[in-house]
Short mmCIF file of C-alpha atoms (C1' of nucleotides) in Angstrom, two decimals:
data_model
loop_
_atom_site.label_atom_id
_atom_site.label_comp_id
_atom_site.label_asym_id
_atom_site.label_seq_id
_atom_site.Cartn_x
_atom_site.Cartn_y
_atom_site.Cartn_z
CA UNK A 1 0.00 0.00 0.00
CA UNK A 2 1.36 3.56 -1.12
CA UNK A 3 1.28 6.25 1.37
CA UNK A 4 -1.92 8.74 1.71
CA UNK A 5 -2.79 10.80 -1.10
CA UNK A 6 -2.03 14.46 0.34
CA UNK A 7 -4.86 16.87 -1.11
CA UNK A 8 -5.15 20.56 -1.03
CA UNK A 9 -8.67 21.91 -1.79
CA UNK A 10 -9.53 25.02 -3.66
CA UNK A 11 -12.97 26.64 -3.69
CA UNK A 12 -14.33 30.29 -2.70
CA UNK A 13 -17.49 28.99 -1.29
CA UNK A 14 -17.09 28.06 2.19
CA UNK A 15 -20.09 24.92 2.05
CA UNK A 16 -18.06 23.58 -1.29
CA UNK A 17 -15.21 23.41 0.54
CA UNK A 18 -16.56 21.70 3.65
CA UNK A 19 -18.08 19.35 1.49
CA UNK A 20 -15.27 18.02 -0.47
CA UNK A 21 -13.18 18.10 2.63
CA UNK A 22 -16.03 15.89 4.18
CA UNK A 23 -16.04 13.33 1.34
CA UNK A 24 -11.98 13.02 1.54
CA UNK A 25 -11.59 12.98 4.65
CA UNK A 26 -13.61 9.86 4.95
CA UNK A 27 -10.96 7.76 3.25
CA UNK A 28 -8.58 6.38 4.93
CA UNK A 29 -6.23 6.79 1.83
CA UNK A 30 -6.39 10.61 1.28
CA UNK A 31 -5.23 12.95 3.79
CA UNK A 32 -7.00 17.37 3.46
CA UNK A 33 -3.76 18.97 3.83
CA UNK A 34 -5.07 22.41 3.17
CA UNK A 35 -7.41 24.30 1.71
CA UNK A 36 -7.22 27.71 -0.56
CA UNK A 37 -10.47 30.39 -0.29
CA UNK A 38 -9.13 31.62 -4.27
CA UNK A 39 -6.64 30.64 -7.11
CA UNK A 40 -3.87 32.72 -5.81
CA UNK A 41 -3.87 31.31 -2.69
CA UNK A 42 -4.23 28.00 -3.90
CA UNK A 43 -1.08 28.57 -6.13
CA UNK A 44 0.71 29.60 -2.86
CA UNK A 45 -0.73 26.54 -0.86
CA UNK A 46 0.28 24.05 -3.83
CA UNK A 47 3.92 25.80 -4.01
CA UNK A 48 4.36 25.96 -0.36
CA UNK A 49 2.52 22.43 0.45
CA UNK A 50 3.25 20.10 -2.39
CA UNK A 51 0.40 17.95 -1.89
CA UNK A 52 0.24 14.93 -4.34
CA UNK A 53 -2.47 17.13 -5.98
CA UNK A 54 -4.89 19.82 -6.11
CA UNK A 55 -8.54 19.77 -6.07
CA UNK A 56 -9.87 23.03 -7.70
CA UNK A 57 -12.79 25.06 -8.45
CA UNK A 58 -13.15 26.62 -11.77
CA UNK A 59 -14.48 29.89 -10.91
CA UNK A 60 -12.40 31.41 -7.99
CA UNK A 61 -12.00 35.37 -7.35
CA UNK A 62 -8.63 36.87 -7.84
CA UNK A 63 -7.32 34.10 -10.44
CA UNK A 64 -9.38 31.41 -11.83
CA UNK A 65 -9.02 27.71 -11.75
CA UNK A 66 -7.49 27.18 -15.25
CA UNK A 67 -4.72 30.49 -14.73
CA UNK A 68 -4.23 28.94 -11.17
CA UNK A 69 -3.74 25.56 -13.13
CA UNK A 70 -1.21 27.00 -15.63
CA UNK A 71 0.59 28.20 -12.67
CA UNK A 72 0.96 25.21 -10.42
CA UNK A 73 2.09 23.14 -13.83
CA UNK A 74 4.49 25.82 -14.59
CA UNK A 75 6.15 25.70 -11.07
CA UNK A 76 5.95 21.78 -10.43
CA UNK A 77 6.05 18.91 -12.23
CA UNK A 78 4.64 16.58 -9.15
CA UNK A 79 2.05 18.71 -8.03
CA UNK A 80 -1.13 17.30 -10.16
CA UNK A 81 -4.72 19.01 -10.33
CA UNK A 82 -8.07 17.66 -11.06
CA UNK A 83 -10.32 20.30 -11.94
CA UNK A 84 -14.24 20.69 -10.27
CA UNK A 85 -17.15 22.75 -12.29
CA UNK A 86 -20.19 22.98 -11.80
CA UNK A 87 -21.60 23.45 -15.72
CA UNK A 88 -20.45 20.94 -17.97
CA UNK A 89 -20.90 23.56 -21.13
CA UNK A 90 -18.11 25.12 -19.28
CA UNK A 91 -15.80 26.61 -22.48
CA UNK A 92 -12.70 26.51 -19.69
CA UNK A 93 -12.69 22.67 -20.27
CA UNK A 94 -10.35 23.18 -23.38
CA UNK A 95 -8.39 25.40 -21.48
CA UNK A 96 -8.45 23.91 -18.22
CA UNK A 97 -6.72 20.96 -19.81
CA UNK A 98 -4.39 22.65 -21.98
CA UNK A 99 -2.90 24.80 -18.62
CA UNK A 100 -2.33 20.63 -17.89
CA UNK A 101 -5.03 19.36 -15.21
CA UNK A 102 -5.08 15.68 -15.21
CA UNK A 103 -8.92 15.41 -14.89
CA UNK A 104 -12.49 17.57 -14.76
CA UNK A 105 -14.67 16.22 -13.00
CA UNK A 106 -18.47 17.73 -12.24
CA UNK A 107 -19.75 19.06 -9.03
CA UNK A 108 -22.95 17.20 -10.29
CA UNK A 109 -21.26 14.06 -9.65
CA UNK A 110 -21.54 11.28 -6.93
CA UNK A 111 -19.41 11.27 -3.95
CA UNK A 112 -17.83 7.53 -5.48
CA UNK A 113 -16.71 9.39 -8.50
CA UNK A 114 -15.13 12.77 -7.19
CA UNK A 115 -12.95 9.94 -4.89
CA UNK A 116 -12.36 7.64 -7.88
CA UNK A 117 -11.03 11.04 -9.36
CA UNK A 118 -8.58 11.97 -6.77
CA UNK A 119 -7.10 8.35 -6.71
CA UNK A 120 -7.07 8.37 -10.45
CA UNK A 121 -4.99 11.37 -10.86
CA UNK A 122 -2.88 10.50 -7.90
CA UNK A 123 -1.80 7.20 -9.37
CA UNK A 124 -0.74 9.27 -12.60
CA UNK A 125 -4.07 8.84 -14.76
CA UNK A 126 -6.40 10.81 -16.30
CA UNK A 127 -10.15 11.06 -14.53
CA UNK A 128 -13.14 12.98 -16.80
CA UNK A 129 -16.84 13.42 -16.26
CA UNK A 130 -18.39 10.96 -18.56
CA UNK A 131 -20.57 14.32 -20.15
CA UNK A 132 -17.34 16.02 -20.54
CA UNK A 133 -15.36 13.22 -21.82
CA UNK A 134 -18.44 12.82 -23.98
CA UNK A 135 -17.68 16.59 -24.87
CA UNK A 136 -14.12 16.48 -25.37
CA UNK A 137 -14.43 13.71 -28.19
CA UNK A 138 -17.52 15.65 -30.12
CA UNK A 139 -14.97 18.58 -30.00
CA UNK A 140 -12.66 16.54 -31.70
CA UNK A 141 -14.65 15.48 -34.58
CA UNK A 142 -15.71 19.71 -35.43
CA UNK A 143 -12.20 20.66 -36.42
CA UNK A 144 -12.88 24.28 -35.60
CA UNK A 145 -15.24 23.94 -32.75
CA UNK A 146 -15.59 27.50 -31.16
CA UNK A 147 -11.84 29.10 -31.68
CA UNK A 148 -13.50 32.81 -31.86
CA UNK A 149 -10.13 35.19 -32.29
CA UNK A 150 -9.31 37.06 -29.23
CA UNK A 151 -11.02 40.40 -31.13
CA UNK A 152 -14.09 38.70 -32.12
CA UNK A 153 -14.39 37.91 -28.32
CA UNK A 154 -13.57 41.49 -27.85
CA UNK A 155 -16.41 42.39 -30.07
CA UNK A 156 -19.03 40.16 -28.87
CA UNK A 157 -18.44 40.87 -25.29
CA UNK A 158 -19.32 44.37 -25.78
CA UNK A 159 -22.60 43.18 -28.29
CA UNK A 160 -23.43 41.64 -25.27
CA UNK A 161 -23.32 45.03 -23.35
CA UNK A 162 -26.17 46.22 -25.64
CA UNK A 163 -23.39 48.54 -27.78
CA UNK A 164 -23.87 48.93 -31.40
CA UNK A 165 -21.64 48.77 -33.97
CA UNK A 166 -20.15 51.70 -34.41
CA UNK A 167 -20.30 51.92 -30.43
CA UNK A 168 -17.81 48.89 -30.41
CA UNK A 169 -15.73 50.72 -32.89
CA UNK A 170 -15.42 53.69 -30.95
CA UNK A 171 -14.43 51.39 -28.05
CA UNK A 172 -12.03 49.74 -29.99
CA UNK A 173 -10.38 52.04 -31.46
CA UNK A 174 -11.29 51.21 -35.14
CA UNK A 175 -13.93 51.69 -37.71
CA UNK A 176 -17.50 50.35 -37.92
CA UNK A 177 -16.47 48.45 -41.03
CA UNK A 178 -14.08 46.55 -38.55
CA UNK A 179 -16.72 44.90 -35.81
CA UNK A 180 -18.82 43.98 -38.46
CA UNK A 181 -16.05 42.14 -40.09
CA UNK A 182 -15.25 40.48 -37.01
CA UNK A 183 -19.24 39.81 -36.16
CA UNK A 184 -19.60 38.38 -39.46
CA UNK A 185 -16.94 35.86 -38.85
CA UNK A 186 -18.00 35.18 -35.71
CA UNK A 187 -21.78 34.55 -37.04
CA UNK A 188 -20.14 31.97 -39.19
CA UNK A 189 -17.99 29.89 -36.23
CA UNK A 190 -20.71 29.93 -34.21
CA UNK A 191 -23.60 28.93 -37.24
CA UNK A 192 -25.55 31.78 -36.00
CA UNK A 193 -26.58 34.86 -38.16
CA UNK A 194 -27.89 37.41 -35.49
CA UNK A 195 -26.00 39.23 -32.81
CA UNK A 196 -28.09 38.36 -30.00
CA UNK A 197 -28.19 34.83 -30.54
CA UNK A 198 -24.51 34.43 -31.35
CA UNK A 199 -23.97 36.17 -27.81
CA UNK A 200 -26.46 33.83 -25.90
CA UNK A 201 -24.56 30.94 -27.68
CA UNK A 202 -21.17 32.14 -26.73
CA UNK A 203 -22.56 32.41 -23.24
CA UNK A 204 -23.75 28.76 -23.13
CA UNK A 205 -20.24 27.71 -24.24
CA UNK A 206 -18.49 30.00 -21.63
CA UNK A 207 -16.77 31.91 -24.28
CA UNK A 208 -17.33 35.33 -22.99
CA UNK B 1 -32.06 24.93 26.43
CA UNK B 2 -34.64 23.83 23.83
CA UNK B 3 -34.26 20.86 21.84
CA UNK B 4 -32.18 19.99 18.97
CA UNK B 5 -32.97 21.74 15.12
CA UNK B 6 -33.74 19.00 13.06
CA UNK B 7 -32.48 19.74 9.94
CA UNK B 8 -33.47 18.64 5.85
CA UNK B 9 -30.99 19.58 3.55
CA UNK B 10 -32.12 19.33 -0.18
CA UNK B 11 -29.32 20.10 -3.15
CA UNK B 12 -28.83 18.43 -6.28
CA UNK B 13 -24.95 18.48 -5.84
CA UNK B 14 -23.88 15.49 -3.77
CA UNK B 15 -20.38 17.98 -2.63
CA UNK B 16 -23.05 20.39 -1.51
CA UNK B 17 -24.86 17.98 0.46
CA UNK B 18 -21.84 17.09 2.35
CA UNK B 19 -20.39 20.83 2.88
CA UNK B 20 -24.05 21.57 4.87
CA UNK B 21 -23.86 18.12 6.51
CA UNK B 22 -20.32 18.39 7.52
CA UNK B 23 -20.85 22.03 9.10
CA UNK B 24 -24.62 21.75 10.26
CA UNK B 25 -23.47 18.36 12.09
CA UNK B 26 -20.88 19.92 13.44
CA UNK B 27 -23.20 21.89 15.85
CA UNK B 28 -23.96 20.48 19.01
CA UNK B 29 -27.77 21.41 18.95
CA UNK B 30 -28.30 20.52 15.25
CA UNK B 31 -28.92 17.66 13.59
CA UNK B 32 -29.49 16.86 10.07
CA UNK B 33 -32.51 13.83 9.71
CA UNK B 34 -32.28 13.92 6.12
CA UNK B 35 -30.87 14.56 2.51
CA UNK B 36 -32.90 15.39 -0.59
CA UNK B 37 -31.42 15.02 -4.32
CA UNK B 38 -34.21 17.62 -6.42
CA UNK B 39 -36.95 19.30 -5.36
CA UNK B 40 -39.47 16.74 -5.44
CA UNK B 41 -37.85 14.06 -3.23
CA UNK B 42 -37.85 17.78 -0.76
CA UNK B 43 -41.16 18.24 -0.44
CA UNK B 44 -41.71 14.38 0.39
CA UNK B 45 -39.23 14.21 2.69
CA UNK B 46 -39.96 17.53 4.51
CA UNK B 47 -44.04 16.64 4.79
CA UNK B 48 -42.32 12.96 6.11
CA UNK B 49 -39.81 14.29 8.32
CA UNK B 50 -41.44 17.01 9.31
CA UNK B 51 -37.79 18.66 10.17
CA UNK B 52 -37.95 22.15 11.74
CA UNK B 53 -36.29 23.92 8.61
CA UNK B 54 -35.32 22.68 5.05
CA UNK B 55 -31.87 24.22 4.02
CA UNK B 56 -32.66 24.29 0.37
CA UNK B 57 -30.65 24.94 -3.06
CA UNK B 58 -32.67 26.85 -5.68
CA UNK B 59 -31.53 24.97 -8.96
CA UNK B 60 -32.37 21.51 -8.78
CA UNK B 61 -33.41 19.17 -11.16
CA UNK B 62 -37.48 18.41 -11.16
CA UNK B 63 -38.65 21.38 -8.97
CA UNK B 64 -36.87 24.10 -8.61
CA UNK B 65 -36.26 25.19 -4.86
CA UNK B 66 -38.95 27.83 -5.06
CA UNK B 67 -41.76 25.33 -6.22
CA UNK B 68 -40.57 23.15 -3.81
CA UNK B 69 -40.93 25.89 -0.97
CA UNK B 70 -44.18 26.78 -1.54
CA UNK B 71 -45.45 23.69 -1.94
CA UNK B 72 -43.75 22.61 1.98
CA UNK B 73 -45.48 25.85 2.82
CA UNK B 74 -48.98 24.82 1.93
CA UNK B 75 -48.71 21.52 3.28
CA UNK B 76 -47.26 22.51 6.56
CA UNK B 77 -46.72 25.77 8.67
CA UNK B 78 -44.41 24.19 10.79
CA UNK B 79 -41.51 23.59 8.70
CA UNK B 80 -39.47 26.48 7.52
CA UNK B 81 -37.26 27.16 4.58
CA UNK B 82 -33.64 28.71 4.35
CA UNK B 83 -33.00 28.89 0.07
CA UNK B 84 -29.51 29.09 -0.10
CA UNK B 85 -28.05 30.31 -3.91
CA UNK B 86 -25.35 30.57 -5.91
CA UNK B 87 -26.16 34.10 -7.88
CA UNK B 88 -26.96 36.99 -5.53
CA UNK B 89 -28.94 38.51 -8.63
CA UNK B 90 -30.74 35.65 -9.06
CA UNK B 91 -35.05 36.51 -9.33
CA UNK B 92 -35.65 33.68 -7.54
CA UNK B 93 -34.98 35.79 -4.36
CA UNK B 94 -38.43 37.47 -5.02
CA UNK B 95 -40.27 34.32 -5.53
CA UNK B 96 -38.76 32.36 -2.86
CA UNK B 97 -39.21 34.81 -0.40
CA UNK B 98 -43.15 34.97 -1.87
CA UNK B 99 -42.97 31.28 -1.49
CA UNK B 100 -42.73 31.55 2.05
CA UNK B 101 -38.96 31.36 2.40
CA UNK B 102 -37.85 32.27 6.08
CA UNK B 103 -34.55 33.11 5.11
CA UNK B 104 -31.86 33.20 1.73
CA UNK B 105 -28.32 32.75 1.87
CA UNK B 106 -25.51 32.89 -0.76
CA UNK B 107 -23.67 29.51 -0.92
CA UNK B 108 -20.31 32.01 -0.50
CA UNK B 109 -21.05 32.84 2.47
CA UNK B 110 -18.89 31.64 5.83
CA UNK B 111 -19.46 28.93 7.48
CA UNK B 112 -20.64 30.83 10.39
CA UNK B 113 -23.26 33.10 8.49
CA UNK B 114 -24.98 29.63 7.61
CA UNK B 115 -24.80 28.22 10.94
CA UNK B 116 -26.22 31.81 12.50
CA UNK B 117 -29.01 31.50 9.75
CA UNK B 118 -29.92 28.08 10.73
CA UNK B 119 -30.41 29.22 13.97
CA UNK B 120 -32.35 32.53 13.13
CA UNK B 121 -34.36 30.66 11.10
CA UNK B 122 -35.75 27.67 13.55
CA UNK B 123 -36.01 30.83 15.89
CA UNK B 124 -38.85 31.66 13.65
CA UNK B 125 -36.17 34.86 12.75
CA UNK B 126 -35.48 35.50 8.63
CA UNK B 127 -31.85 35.58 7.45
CA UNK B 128 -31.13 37.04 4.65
CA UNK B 129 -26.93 37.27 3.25
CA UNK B 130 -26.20 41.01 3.63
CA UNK B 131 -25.92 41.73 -0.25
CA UNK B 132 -29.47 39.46 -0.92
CA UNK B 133 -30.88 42.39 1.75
CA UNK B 134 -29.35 45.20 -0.01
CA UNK B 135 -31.20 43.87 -3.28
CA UNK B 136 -34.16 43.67 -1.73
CA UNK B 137 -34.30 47.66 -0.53
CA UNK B 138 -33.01 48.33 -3.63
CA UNK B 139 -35.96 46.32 -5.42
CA UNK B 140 -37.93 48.19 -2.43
CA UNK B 141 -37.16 51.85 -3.83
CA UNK B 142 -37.85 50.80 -7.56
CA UNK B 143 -41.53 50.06 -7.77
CA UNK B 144 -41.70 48.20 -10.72
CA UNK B 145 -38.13 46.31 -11.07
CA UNK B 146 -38.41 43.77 -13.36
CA UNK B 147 -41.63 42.40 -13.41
CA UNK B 148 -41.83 41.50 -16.90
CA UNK B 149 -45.12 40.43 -18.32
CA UNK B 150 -45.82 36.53 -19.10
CA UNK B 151 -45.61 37.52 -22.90
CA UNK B 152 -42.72 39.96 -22.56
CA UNK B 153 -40.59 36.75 -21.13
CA UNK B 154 -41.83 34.65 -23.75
CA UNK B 155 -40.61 37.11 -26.64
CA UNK B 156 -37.13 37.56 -24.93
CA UNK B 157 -37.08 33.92 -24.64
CA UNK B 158 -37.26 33.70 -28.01
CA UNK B 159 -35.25 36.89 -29.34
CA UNK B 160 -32.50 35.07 -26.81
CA UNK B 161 -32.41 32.14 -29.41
CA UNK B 162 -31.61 34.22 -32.25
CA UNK B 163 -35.44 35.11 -34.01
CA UNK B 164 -36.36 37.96 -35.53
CA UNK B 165 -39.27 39.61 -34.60
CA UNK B 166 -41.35 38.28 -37.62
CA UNK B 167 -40.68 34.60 -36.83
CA UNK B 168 -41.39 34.81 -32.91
CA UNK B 169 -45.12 36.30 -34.16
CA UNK B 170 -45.10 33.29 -36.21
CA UNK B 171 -44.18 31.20 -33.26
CA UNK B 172 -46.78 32.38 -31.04
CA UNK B 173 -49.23 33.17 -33.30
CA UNK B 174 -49.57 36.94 -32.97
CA UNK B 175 -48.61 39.74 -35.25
CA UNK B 176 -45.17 40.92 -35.90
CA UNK B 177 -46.61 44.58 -34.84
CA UNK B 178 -47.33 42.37 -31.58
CA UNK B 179 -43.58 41.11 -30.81
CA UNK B 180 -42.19 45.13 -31.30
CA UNK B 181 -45.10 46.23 -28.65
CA UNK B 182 -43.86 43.61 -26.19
CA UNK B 183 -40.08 44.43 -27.35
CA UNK B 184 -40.46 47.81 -26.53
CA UNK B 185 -41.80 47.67 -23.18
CA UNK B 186 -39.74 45.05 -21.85
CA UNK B 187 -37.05 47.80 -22.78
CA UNK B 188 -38.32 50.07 -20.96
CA UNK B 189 -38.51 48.04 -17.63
CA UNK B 190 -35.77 46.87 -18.10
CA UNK B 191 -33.74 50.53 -19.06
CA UNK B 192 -32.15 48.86 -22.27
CA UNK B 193 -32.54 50.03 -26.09
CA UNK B 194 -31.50 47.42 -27.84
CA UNK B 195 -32.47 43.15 -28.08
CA UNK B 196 -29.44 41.64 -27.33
CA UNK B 197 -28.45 43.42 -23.58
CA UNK B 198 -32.11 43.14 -23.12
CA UNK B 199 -31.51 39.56 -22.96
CA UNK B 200 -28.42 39.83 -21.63
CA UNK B 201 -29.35 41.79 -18.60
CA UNK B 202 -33.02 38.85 -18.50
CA UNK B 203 -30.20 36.41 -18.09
CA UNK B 204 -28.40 37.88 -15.01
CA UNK B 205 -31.49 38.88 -13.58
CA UNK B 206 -32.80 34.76 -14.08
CA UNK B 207 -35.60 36.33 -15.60
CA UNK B 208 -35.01 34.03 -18.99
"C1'" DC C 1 -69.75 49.54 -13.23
"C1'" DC C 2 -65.88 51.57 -14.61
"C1'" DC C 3 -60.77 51.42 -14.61
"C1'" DG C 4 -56.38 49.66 -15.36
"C1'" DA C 5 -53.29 46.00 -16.79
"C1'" DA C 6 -52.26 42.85 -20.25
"C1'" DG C 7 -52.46 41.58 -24.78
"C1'" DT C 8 -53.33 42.44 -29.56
"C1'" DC C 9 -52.68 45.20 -33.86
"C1'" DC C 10 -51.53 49.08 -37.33
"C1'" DA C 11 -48.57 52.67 -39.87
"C1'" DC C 12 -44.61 55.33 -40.53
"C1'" DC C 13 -39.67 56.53 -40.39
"C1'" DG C 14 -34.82 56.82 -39.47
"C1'" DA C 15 -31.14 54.01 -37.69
"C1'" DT C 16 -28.87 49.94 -37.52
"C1'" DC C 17 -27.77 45.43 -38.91
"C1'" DG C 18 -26.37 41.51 -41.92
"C1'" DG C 19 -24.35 39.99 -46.33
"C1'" DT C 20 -21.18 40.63 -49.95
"C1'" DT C 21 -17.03 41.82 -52.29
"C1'" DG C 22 -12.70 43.45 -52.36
"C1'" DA C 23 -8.60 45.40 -50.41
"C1'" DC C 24 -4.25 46.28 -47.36
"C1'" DC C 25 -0.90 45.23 -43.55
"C1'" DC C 26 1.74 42.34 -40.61
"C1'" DG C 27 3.85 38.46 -38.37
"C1'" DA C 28 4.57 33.47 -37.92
"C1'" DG C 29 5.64 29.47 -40.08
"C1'" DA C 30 6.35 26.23 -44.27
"C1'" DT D 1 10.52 33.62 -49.82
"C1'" DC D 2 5.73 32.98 -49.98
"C1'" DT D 3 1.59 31.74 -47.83
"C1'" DC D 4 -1.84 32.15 -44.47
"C1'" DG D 5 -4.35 33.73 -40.47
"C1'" DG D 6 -5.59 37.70 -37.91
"C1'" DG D 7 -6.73 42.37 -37.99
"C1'" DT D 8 -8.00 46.50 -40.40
"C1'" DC D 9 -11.08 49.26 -43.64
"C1'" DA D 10 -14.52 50.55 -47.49
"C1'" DA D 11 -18.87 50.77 -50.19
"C1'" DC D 12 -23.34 49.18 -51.07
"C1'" DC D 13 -28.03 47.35 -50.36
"C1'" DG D 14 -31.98 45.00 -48.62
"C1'" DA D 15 -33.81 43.51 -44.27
"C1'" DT D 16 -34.67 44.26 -39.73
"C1'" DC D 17 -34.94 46.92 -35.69
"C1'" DG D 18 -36.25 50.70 -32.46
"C1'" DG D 19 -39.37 54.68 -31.53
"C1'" DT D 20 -43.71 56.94 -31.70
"C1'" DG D 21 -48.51 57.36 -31.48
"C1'" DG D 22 -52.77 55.49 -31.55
"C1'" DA D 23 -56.58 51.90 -31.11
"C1'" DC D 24 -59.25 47.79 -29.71
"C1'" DT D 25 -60.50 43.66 -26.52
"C1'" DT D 26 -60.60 41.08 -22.34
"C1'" DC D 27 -60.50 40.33 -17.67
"C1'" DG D 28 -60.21 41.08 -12.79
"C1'" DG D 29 -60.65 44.17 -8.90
"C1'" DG D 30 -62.06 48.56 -6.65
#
DNA sequence: CCCGAAGTCCACCGATCGGTTGACCCGAGA
DNA sequence: TCTCGGGTCAACCGATCGGTGGACTTCGGG
């Protein structure tokens, strides 16, 4: 038998927190060896603590769960992280996995499964939500699933905001002509072809 | 001393459910008689249990935790309700407080502030998270806040999914003429000029 | 019984949007 | 070096939207 899986927690709310500690705790295996109230504090607790990995919210004031991510990966090569959300639509799955968590795992899920997680990813392997694994591979089969440029983000951010056009523009710092360019490119990613519906869609994929 | 607070605590997530276990159980003079996974299994078991307050999530699957209040409240005037949310601009405030919600706390608060509400709340006191009462005397001084007609929710609904004002007349039957009327006012209750932060702005408010 | 709220509808007009085509610049990579 | 993706801009046109003002019906409560 290997020694106990040493876990650091990460999650603004207070109940979240208490809960996963709750469910760990219970096994004999895993040991709560801290727990981080945002993502720069959990980057200081992973740094500081080096727990065999990190259990962490996605949306955390001050830095979010994928930056935090990026951060711990950049810093350590032991330190592991399994990622928690609460929506599976969640856009930050792509990027969550890219900043190198080893798994993403819903808050939806059973107790059995958030433990299989941590033991998965402690033992070196790779734990996903069956909807998001489910995700991952229909991502895989549309070549350019979402991929809106950084500007088109820009732009549809502030359609959101109720701006108009040339509103954006002035914004931006560039002509009407410009946003609509980038609007009309993002109508096409996103098989839309109305503002308000591209920015509802973009909101259901967490891209703005 | 008076007797123990027998608590029900209802939420979809099973991390949740542990977080309120773990720090209601905590407490010497509380104890938690049961767990409910949607709304539905939280109205049986509170009308079953008959528990002196049901901490309760507001998104779950089945019944929401609003439906699920006021249907505890008809069947029983014994049992109380603490709603506990994510979103602090959430409408459900409104409508579970209408419901006959004794109390509503953001799922960010501390540990203590859920504790202290548990309390208040089988005290036959109301707890409300500090920034859930500042909405409400700010919902207070503006007579008419949101309150969006049933038809002015159904057309954002649909302008939301990306159709023009000619095709949601189609889809409910009524003139195009119709859909602009509605348009227009929900604008104006809303303070917008434009469809898409109209929706936008339905979204944050759960209106939509 | 009358009033107001909600829902329905119409016409008109200027502003904005969406679609199209074509163009230029720049930086990264083949 | 040349290509390509991202960003910038322009002109044009039909479609749609937003704003205004008015009108009619129904239904529930004062």
């Amino acid at each position: 038998m290997n020694r106990v899986i040493r876990v650091l927690v990460a999650d603004d709310h207070a109940v979240v927190r208490a809960g996963i500690v709750a469910l760990l705790a219970a096994e004999p295996d895993i040991e709560v060896v801290g727990e981080a109230v945002d993502g720069e504090q959990a980057v200081e607790l992973a740094l500081a603590l080096l727990p065999d990995l990190v259990v962490m919210d996605v949306r955390m004031p001050r830095l979010t769960g994928d930056a935090a991510t990026a951060r711990i990966r950049e810093r350590s090569d032991t330190v592991r992280v399994l990622v928690l959300t609460t929506y599976e639509s969640d856009a930050s799955i792509l990027s969550a996995i890219e900043a190198g968590a080893s798994g993403y795992l819903l808050k939806a899920a059973p107790a059995e499964e958030l433990i299989a997680g941590v033991r998965s990813v402690a033992a070196g392997e790779v734990a996903l939500s069956p909807a998001i694994a489910a995700q991952l591979v229909s991502r895989m089969r549309m070549p350019a699933p979402s991929a809106l440029t950084t500007r088109e983000t820009e732009v549809l951010r502030l359609v959101a905001e109720g701006l108009s056009n040339r509103a954006i523009g002035e914004r931006l710092f560039v002509g009407e002509a410009t946003v609509k360019t980038h609007l009309v490119r993002a109508f096409e990613k996103l098989g839309v072809n109305d503002r308000t519906r591209a920015v509802t869609l973009a909101m259901e994929r967490g891209l703005i």
